[in-house]
Backbone as JSON, one array per atom type, in Angstrom:
{
  "sequence": "MRRRLVLALTMTVAGLPLAAAASGWRVVEVTSDSMAPALRTGDHVVAAPLRGEPSVGDIVVFTPPHHWRAVFPRWSSGDRVPERMVKRVVAEAGDRVECCAADGSLLVNGERIDEPYLASAPGSGNTPTYRVVVPDGQVWLLGDNRDVSFDSSVVGALTGAGSVPTESLTGRVVGRG",
  "N": [[0.84, -1.19, 0.0], [1.93, 1.25, 0.81], [3.86, 1.61, -1.16], [2.23, 1.98, -3.43], [0.98, 4.38, -2.73], [3.17, 6.14, -2.65], [3.91, 5.99, -5.37], [1.57, 7.05, -6.52], [1.51, 9.66, -5.44], [3.91, 10.62, -6.44], [3.37, 10.58, -9.21], [1.36, 12.5, -9.28], [2.58, 14.85, -8.21], [4.63, 15.13, -10.02], [3.2, 15.83, -12.15], [1.99, 14.02, -13.93], [-0.56, 13.02, -15.04], [-1.3, 11.48, -17.22], [0.3, 9.19, -17.11], [-0.7, 8.14, -14.77], [-3.33, 7.57, -15.54], [-2.84, 5.66, -17.51], [-2.1, 3.48, -16.02], [-4.42, 2.79, -14.87], [-5.02, 4.32, -12.75], [-6.4, 7.38, -11.5], [-6.38, 10.93, -11.64], [-8.27, 13.14, -9.97], [-10.27, 16.03, -9.81], [-11.54, 17.7, -7.0], [-14.78, 18.86, -6.62], [-16.37, 20.22, -4.84], [-16.94, 21.4, -1.45], [-17.79, 19.29, 0.04], [-16.37, 17.24, 1.25], [-14.77, 18.45, 3.07], [-13.12, 18.84, 6.21], [-11.01, 17.39, 5.08], [-10.74, 17.26, 2.24], [-10.91, 19.8, -0.19], [-12.67, 22.11, -2.39], [-11.23, 22.2, -5.57], [-8.96, 20.79, -4.84], [-6.83, 18.06, -5.79], [-7.14, 14.62, -6.14], [-5.72, 11.32, -5.97], [-6.85, 8.42, -7.36], [-6.99, 5.0, -6.97], [-7.57, 2.05, -8.94], [-10.45, 0.13, -8.07], [-10.15, -2.81, -6.27], [-11.9, -5.41, -5.75], [-14.53, -5.15, -3.28], [-15.36, -1.94, -1.85], [-14.32, -0.69, 1.36], [-15.85, 0.15, 4.51], [-15.3, 3.45, 5.49], [-13.51, 4.03, 3.48], [-12.58, 6.53, 1.12], [-14.1, 7.29, -1.84], [-14.2, 7.57, -5.43], [-16.74, 8.23, -7.72], [-19.12, 7.75, -10.39], [-21.97, 9.62, -10.62], [-25.01, 7.88, -10.18], [-27.99, 7.36, -12.2], [-30.38, 8.0, -10.68], [-29.34, 9.81, -8.85], [-28.47, 11.84, -10.53], [-30.88, 12.74, -11.51], [-32.06, 14.2, -9.43], [-30.2, 16.08, -8.67], [-30.11, 18.73, -9.96], [-32.38, 19.92, -8.81], [-31.67, 20.06, -6.11], [-29.39, 21.63, -6.22], [-29.99, 24.11, -7.28], [-30.12, 24.1, -10.08], [-27.52, 23.7, -11.0], [-24.95, 22.09, -12.97], [-24.55, 18.57, -13.08], [-21.83, 17.03, -11.52], [-19.25, 15.2, -13.26], [-17.81, 13.31, -11.91], [-17.84, 12.32, -8.5], [-16.78, 12.64, -5.08], [-16.84, 10.83, -2.16], [-17.36, 9.42, 1.18], [-17.43, 6.01, 2.14], [-19.85, 4.81, 4.24], [-21.44, 2.71, 4.89], [-22.16, -0.7, 3.97], [-23.55, -3.18, 1.69], [-26.45, -4.63, 3.05], [-26.16, -3.47, 5.53], [-27.75, -1.69, 8.21], [-28.61, 1.62, 8.28], [-28.88, 4.52, 10.17], [-29.98, 7.75, 10.86], [-30.71, 10.02, 13.09], [-28.77, 9.24, 16.04], [-29.58, 10.06, 19.48], [-27.64, 11.96, 20.18], [-27.02, 12.96, 17.74], [-25.35, 11.41, 16.23], [-24.34, 9.13, 13.63], [-25.75, 5.94, 13.08], [-24.86, 2.6, 12.49], [-26.01, -0.53, 11.9], [-27.08, -0.42, 14.44], [-25.01, 0.54, 16.01], [-23.18, 3.29, 17.27], [-21.3, 5.37, 15.17], [-17.97, 6.3, 15.12], [-16.78, 9.26, 13.99], [-14.31, 10.99, 13.41], [-13.47, 12.64, 11.38], [-15.4, 14.43, 10.57], [-16.69, 17.64, 9.5], [-18.16, 19.24, 11.22], [-19.64, 18.94, 14.49], [-21.54, 15.95, 15.12], [-25.01, 16.1, 14.39], [-25.18, 18.86, 14.46], [-25.98, 20.25, 12.27], [-28.28, 20.55, 9.52], [-29.23, 17.89, 8.99], [-30.9, 15.37, 7.17], [-33.29, 13.05, 8.56], [-33.25, 9.5, 8.65], [-33.79, 5.99, 8.03], [-32.47, 3.21, 6.8], [-31.86, 0.17, 4.91], [-29.06, -0.93, 3.33], [-29.13, -1.9, 0.01], [-28.29, -5.05, -1.68], [-25.18, -5.2, -3.41], [-24.65, -2.5, -3.29], [-23.65, 0.68, -1.81], [-23.59, 3.04, 0.95], [-23.05, 6.4, 0.78], [-21.53, 9.22, 2.18], [-20.76, 12.7, 2.65], [-18.02, 14.31, 4.37], [-18.49, 16.82, 5.26], [-21.29, 17.36, 6.13], [-23.27, 19.34, 6.13], [-23.21, 20.61, 3.66], [-23.19, 18.67, 1.77], [-24.08, 16.83, -1.07], [-25.35, 13.86, -1.03], [-25.83, 10.35, -0.15], [-27.73, 10.61, 1.92], [-29.19, 12.92, 1.26], [-30.13, 12.35, -1.35], [-31.6, 10.07, -0.73], [-33.56, 11.21, 0.94], [-34.92, 12.76, -0.93], [-35.72, 10.94, -2.92], [-36.16, 8.45, -1.83], [-34.37, 6.46, -2.27], [-31.19, 6.29, -1.75], [-28.76, 4.97, -1.96], [-25.73, 3.81, -3.63], [-24.9, 2.0, -6.51], [-22.3, -0.44, -6.54], [-20.98, -0.73, -8.95], [-20.88, 1.82, -9.94], [-18.77, 2.99, -8.72], [-15.57, 4.22, -9.25], [-12.99, 4.34, -8.27], [-10.67, 4.21, -5.48], [-9.67, 6.61, -3.18], [-6.33, 7.35, -2.73], [-4.42, 9.21, -2.29], [-3.45, 12.69, -2.18], [-2.96, 15.46, -4.27]],
  "CA": [[0.0, 0.0, 0.0], [2.81, 2.41, 0.88], [4.48, 1.76, -2.48], [1.23, 2.55, -4.34], [0.77, 5.77, -2.35], [4.34, 6.88, -3.13], [3.77, 6.08, -6.82], [0.47, 7.97, -6.82], [1.92, 11.03, -5.12], [4.95, 10.98, -7.4], [2.72, 10.88, -10.49], [0.62, 13.75, -9.13], [3.52, 15.95, -8.05], [5.38, 15.27, -11.27], [2.29, 16.29, -13.19], [1.88, 12.97, -14.92], [-1.86, 12.37, -15.02], [-1.4, 10.48, -18.28], [0.89, 7.96, -16.58], [-1.65, 7.62, -13.8], [-4.46, 6.99, -16.28], [-2.39, 4.47, -18.23], [-2.02, 2.37, -15.08], [-5.74, 2.61, -14.29], [-5.18, 5.31, -11.69], [-6.97, 8.64, -12.0], [-6.26, 12.16, -10.88], [-9.61, 13.71, -10.03], [-10.43, 17.3, -9.1], [-12.65, 17.78, -6.06], [-15.61, 19.96, -7.14], [-17.16, 20.88, -3.79], [-16.39, 21.28, -0.1], [-18.55, 18.25, 0.76], [-15.45, 16.36, 1.99], [-13.94, 19.26, 3.97], [-11.85, 19.53, 5.98], [-9.99, 16.53, 4.44], [-10.6, 17.65, 0.84], [-11.63, 21.05, -0.49], [-12.86, 22.44, -3.8], [-10.0, 22.47, -6.29], [-7.94, 19.79, -4.53], [-6.74, 16.93, -6.71], [-6.89, 13.35, -5.45], [-5.31, 10.2, -6.8], [-7.72, 7.28, -7.09], [-6.53, 3.71, -7.5], [-8.7, 1.2, -9.35], [-10.98, -0.72, -7.01], [-9.87, -4.25, -6.33], [-12.9, -5.95, -4.82], [-15.51, -4.23, -2.73], [-14.79, -0.92, -0.98], [-14.52, -0.89, 2.8], [-16.36, 1.29, 5.27], [-14.23, 4.39, 5.79], [-12.82, 4.41, 2.25], [-13.06, 7.66, 0.32], [-14.18, 6.76, -3.19], [-14.62, 8.39, -6.57], [-17.81, 7.52, -8.41], [-19.96, 8.43, -11.36], [-23.31, 9.65, -10.02], [-25.99, 7.08, -10.91], [-29.12, 8.1, -12.79], [-31.3, 8.58, -9.69], [-28.68, 10.97, -8.27], [-28.47, 12.88, -11.56], [-32.25, 13.25, -11.68], [-32.45, 15.15, -8.38], [-29.14, 17.06, -8.4], [-30.48, 20.12, -10.3], [-33.37, 20.4, -7.83], [-30.94, 20.33, -4.88], [-28.31, 22.6, -6.42], [-30.49, 25.28, -8.0], [-29.9, 24.0, -11.51], [-26.13, 23.48, -11.39], [-24.66, 20.89, -13.74], [-24.13, 17.42, -12.28], [-20.42, 16.7, -11.76], [-18.99, 13.93, -13.93], [-17.35, 12.41, -10.85], [-17.99, 12.83, -7.14], [-15.92, 12.02, -4.07], [-17.56, 10.69, -0.86], [-16.86, 8.37, 2.07], [-18.3, 4.84, 2.35], [-20.19, 4.66, 5.66], [-22.14, 1.43, 5.08], [-22.11, -1.64, 2.85], [-24.76, -3.97, 1.46], [-27.0, -5.33, 4.2], [-26.07, -2.66, 6.75], [-28.83, -0.78, 8.58], [-28.07, 2.95, 8.54], [-29.88, 5.38, 10.79], [-29.6, 9.07, 11.28], [-29.49, 10.05, 13.87], [-28.9, 8.92, 17.46], [-29.97, 11.23, 20.29], [-26.58, 12.96, 20.14], [-26.8, 13.35, 16.34], [-24.41, 10.49, 15.59], [-24.79, 8.13, 12.66], [-25.77, 4.57, 13.59], [-24.82, 1.53, 11.5], [-26.34, -1.78, 12.59], [-27.36, -0.1, 15.83], [-23.81, 1.02, 16.69], [-22.76, 4.66, 16.99], [-20.08, 5.41, 14.37], [-17.02, 7.35, 15.47], [-16.43, 9.95, 12.75], [-13.47, 12.14, 13.77], [-13.18, 13.42, 10.18], [-16.5, 15.34, 10.23], [-16.43, 19.08, 9.52], [-18.8, 19.79, 12.41], [-20.11, 17.91, 15.41], [-22.77, 15.28, 14.68], [-26.28, 16.7, 14.81], [-25.12, 20.33, 14.55], [-26.48, 20.83, 11.04], [-29.64, 20.28, 9.08], [-29.14, 16.57, 8.37], [-32.18, 14.66, 7.11], [-33.35, 11.81, 9.33], [-33.57, 8.35, 7.81], [-33.49, 4.63, 8.49], [-32.45, 2.41, 5.57], [-31.0, -0.99, 4.79], [-28.36, -0.78, 2.06], [-29.4, -3.07, -0.85], [-27.17, -5.85, -2.19], [-24.43, -4.6, -4.51], [-24.64, -1.04, -3.17], [-23.03, 1.29, -0.64], [-24.16, 4.32, 1.41], [-21.96, 7.36, 0.69], [-21.78, 10.52, 2.79], [-19.65, 13.64, 2.71], [-17.55, 14.63, 5.72], [-19.07, 18.11, 5.57], [-22.68, 16.98, 5.86], [-24.13, 20.5, 5.94], [-23.2, 21.05, 2.26], [-22.93, 17.5, 0.92], [-25.09, 16.12, -1.85], [-24.9, 12.49, -0.8], [-26.89, 9.35, 0.0], [-28.8, 11.09, 2.8], [-30.0, 13.9, 0.52], [-30.83, 11.64, -2.44], [-32.58, 9.22, -0.06], [-34.68, 12.05, 1.4], [-35.66, 13.25, -2.09], [-36.22, 9.89, -3.79], [-36.39, 7.19, -1.12], [-33.32, 5.5, -2.63], [-29.96, 7.08, -1.81], [-27.53, 4.18, -2.07], [-25.04, 3.86, -4.91], [-24.41, 0.69, -6.95], [-20.83, -0.5, -6.51], [-20.42, -0.58, -10.3], [-20.7, 3.25, -10.2], [-17.53, 3.41, -8.09], [-14.47, 4.12, -10.21], [-11.7, 4.27, -7.63], [-10.47, 4.47, -4.05], [-8.71, 7.68, -3.03], [-5.12, 6.9, -2.04], [-3.52, 10.32, -2.05], [-3.9, 14.02, -2.57], [-1.88, 16.17, -4.92]],
  "C": [[0.88, 1.25, 0.0], [3.45, 2.68, -0.48], [3.51, 2.41, -3.47], [1.0, 4.02, -4.02], [1.94, 6.63, -2.83], [4.27, 7.05, -4.64], [2.71, 7.1, -7.19], [0.87, 9.41, -6.57], [3.01, 11.51, -6.08], [4.34, 11.37, -8.74], [2.0, 12.22, -10.41], [1.58, 14.94, -9.07], [4.28, 16.19, -9.34], [4.49, 15.74, -12.41], [2.11, 15.27, -14.3], [0.52, 12.27, -14.88], [-2.03, 11.33, -16.11], [-0.8, 9.15, -17.83], [-0.05, 7.32, -15.58], [-2.8, 6.92, -14.52], [-4.06, 5.71, -16.99], [-2.32, 3.26, -17.3], [-3.38, 2.11, -14.42], [-6.01, 3.56, -13.13], [-5.75, 6.57, -12.3], [-6.61, 9.77, -11.07], [-7.58, 12.89, -11.07], [-9.65, 15.0, -9.22], [-11.68, 17.24, -8.23], [-13.47, 19.02, -6.43], [-16.5, 20.63, -6.1], [-16.43, 20.73, -2.46], [-17.11, 20.21, 0.71], [-17.67, 17.3, 1.56], [-14.5, 17.15, 2.89], [-14.14, 18.77, 5.4], [-10.8, 18.69, 5.26], [-9.7, 16.96, 3.01], [-11.45, 18.88, 0.58], [-11.75, 21.25, -2.01], [-11.51, 22.81, -4.42], [-8.86, 21.53, -5.95], [-7.95, 18.71, -5.61], [-6.41, 15.7, -5.88], [-6.46, 12.31, -6.47], [-6.17, 9.02, -6.38], [-7.17, 6.05, -7.77], [-7.75, 2.91, -7.95], [-9.16, 0.35, -8.16], [-10.61, -2.16, -7.28], [-10.8, -4.88, -5.3], [-13.83, -4.85, -4.34], [-14.8, -3.16, -1.89], [-15.09, -1.26, 0.48], [-15.12, 0.35, 3.43], [-15.17, 2.14, 5.69], [-13.46, 4.82, 4.57], [-13.43, 5.68, 1.67], [-12.98, 7.18, -1.12], [-14.57, 7.83, -4.2], [-15.68, 7.57, -7.29], [-18.5, 8.42, -9.43], [-21.37, 8.44, -10.78], [-24.3, 8.82, -10.84], [-27.19, 7.93, -11.34], [-30.02, 8.74, -11.72], [-30.66, 9.75, -8.94], [-28.73, 12.13, -9.25], [-29.85, 13.54, -11.7], [-32.6, 14.3, -10.64], [-31.4, 16.22, -8.11], [-29.55, 18.48, -8.77], [-31.5, 20.72, -9.32], [-32.68, 20.79, -6.53], [-29.99, 21.51, -5.03], [-28.73, 23.85, -7.19], [-30.1, 25.28, -9.47], [-28.47, 23.82, -11.95], [-25.99, 22.16, -12.15], [-24.14, 19.78, -12.82], [-22.65, 17.14, -12.57], [-20.28, 15.34, -12.42], [-18.56, 12.87, -12.92], [-17.56, 13.11, -9.51], [-17.08, 12.04, -6.21], [-16.68, 12.01, -2.75], [-16.92, 9.56, -0.07], [-17.9, 7.25, 2.19], [-18.57, 4.74, 3.85], [-20.94, 3.37, 5.94], [-22.11, 0.63, 3.79], [-23.44, -2.37, 2.72], [-25.17, -4.72, 2.72], [-26.94, -4.55, 5.49], [-27.34, -1.83, 6.94], [-28.21, 0.56, 8.97], [-29.19, 3.82, 9.09], [-29.28, 6.71, 11.18], [-30.81, 9.7, 11.95], [-29.81, 9.6, 15.29], [-29.26, 10.2, 18.21], [-28.92, 12.33, 20.25], [-26.24, 13.42, 18.71], [-25.87, 12.44, 15.59], [-25.1, 9.55, 14.62], [-24.73, 6.76, 13.32], [-25.73, 3.61, 12.41], [-24.96, 0.23, 12.26], [-26.49, -1.56, 14.1], [-26.18, 0.44, 16.63], [-23.49, 2.45, 16.27], [-21.42, 4.61, 16.26], [-19.22, 6.58, 14.83], [-16.53, 7.98, 14.17], [-15.58, 11.18, 13.06], [-13.17, 13.07, 12.59], [-14.28, 14.43, 9.85], [-16.11, 16.81, 10.37], [-17.03, 19.74, 10.75], [-19.34, 18.64, 13.25], [-21.39, 17.26, 14.89], [-24.01, 15.98, 15.24], [-26.28, 18.22, 14.86], [-25.72, 21.01, 13.32], [-27.92, 20.47, 10.77], [-29.69, 18.94, 8.34], [-30.52, 15.92, 8.32], [-32.14, 13.41, 7.99], [-33.78, 10.69, 8.4], [-33.22, 7.07, 8.54], [-33.61, 3.75, 7.25], [-31.61, 1.15, 5.76], [-30.38, -0.89, 3.4], [-28.58, -2.05, 1.23], [-28.12, -3.81, -1.28], [-26.51, -5.13, -3.35], [-24.35, -3.09, -4.45], [-23.95, -0.6, -1.89], [-23.76, 2.59, -0.29], [-22.99, 5.28, 1.52], [-22.37, 8.69, 1.3], [-20.54, 11.4, 2.69], [-19.25, 13.88, 4.15], [-18.12, 15.96, 6.19], [-20.57, 18.02, 5.25], [-23.6, 18.16, 5.6], [-24.22, 20.95, 4.48], [-23.06, 19.89, 1.28], [-24.18, 16.96, 0.24], [-24.66, 14.67, -1.82], [-26.09, 11.56, -0.61], [-28.03, 9.84, 0.88], [-29.74, 12.05, 2.08], [-30.81, 13.19, -0.57], [-31.91, 10.73, -1.85], [-33.79, 10.01, 0.39], [-35.55, 12.51, 0.23], [-36.31, 12.16, -2.92], [-36.62, 8.61, -3.08], [-35.34, 6.14, -1.39], [-32.0, 6.24, -2.8], [-28.68, 6.3, -1.99], [-27.0, 4.22, -3.5], [-24.57, 2.46, -5.29], [-22.88, 0.67, -6.98], [-20.23, -0.39, -7.91], [-20.27, 0.89, -10.7], [-19.39, 3.78, -9.61], [-16.38, 3.19, -9.06], [-13.1, 4.06, -9.57], [-11.74, 4.56, -6.15], [-9.4, 5.54, -3.93], [-7.54, 7.18, -2.18], [-4.13, 8.04, -1.77], [-4.11, 11.62, -2.55], [-2.7, 14.77, -3.15], [-1.91, 17.65, -4.67]]
}
C-alpha cells in the first residue's frame, strides 16, 4: 500500500496524469467542499482502481448514478451534475443505517459510528433523518461536511433510494496532490 501511495503522489507531483491513467489510476479534481476539511474544492486526489468491494471508511470516486443525476439540479439550484464525485463509504450492502442517534451520531447496525473526520459535530447541522438498509451490490456514501454535501442522505430524502451501486464506483482515493 505504501508503495502505491508513493507512486500515486509521485505521479501527481510530477504532473503525470497520463501515466496515472495508463495504469488505471486517475487524478480527479474535487468539485465541492462536501469532503472538507480533508478535501476542499480544487484539490486533486489520486484514485486507485478498485480491487474488490470498498470498505467502510474508504473515500471513493464515483460516477453519479441516474437517480442521483435526476435530483441534483433540484438540490443545487440548476447546477450541472459533476462527472465524478468524491464521498466516504459509511455502510455496505446489508447494513442498517440510521440518522441520527440522540446525540446526532450516525448509527450503522445499531452502533454509533465514530467519525473524527466530520467538519462539524454530529447533529449540529440540518441533516435529514432516515433509516435504511443498504441493498445488495450497493453502498451508502456521505460527505464529511454533511451541511453542504449532496450524498446518500439527501438523495434518499428526495427519492427514497440514496444508495449507490458498486459498479458506479471508479476508484479508491489513495492520495492528494
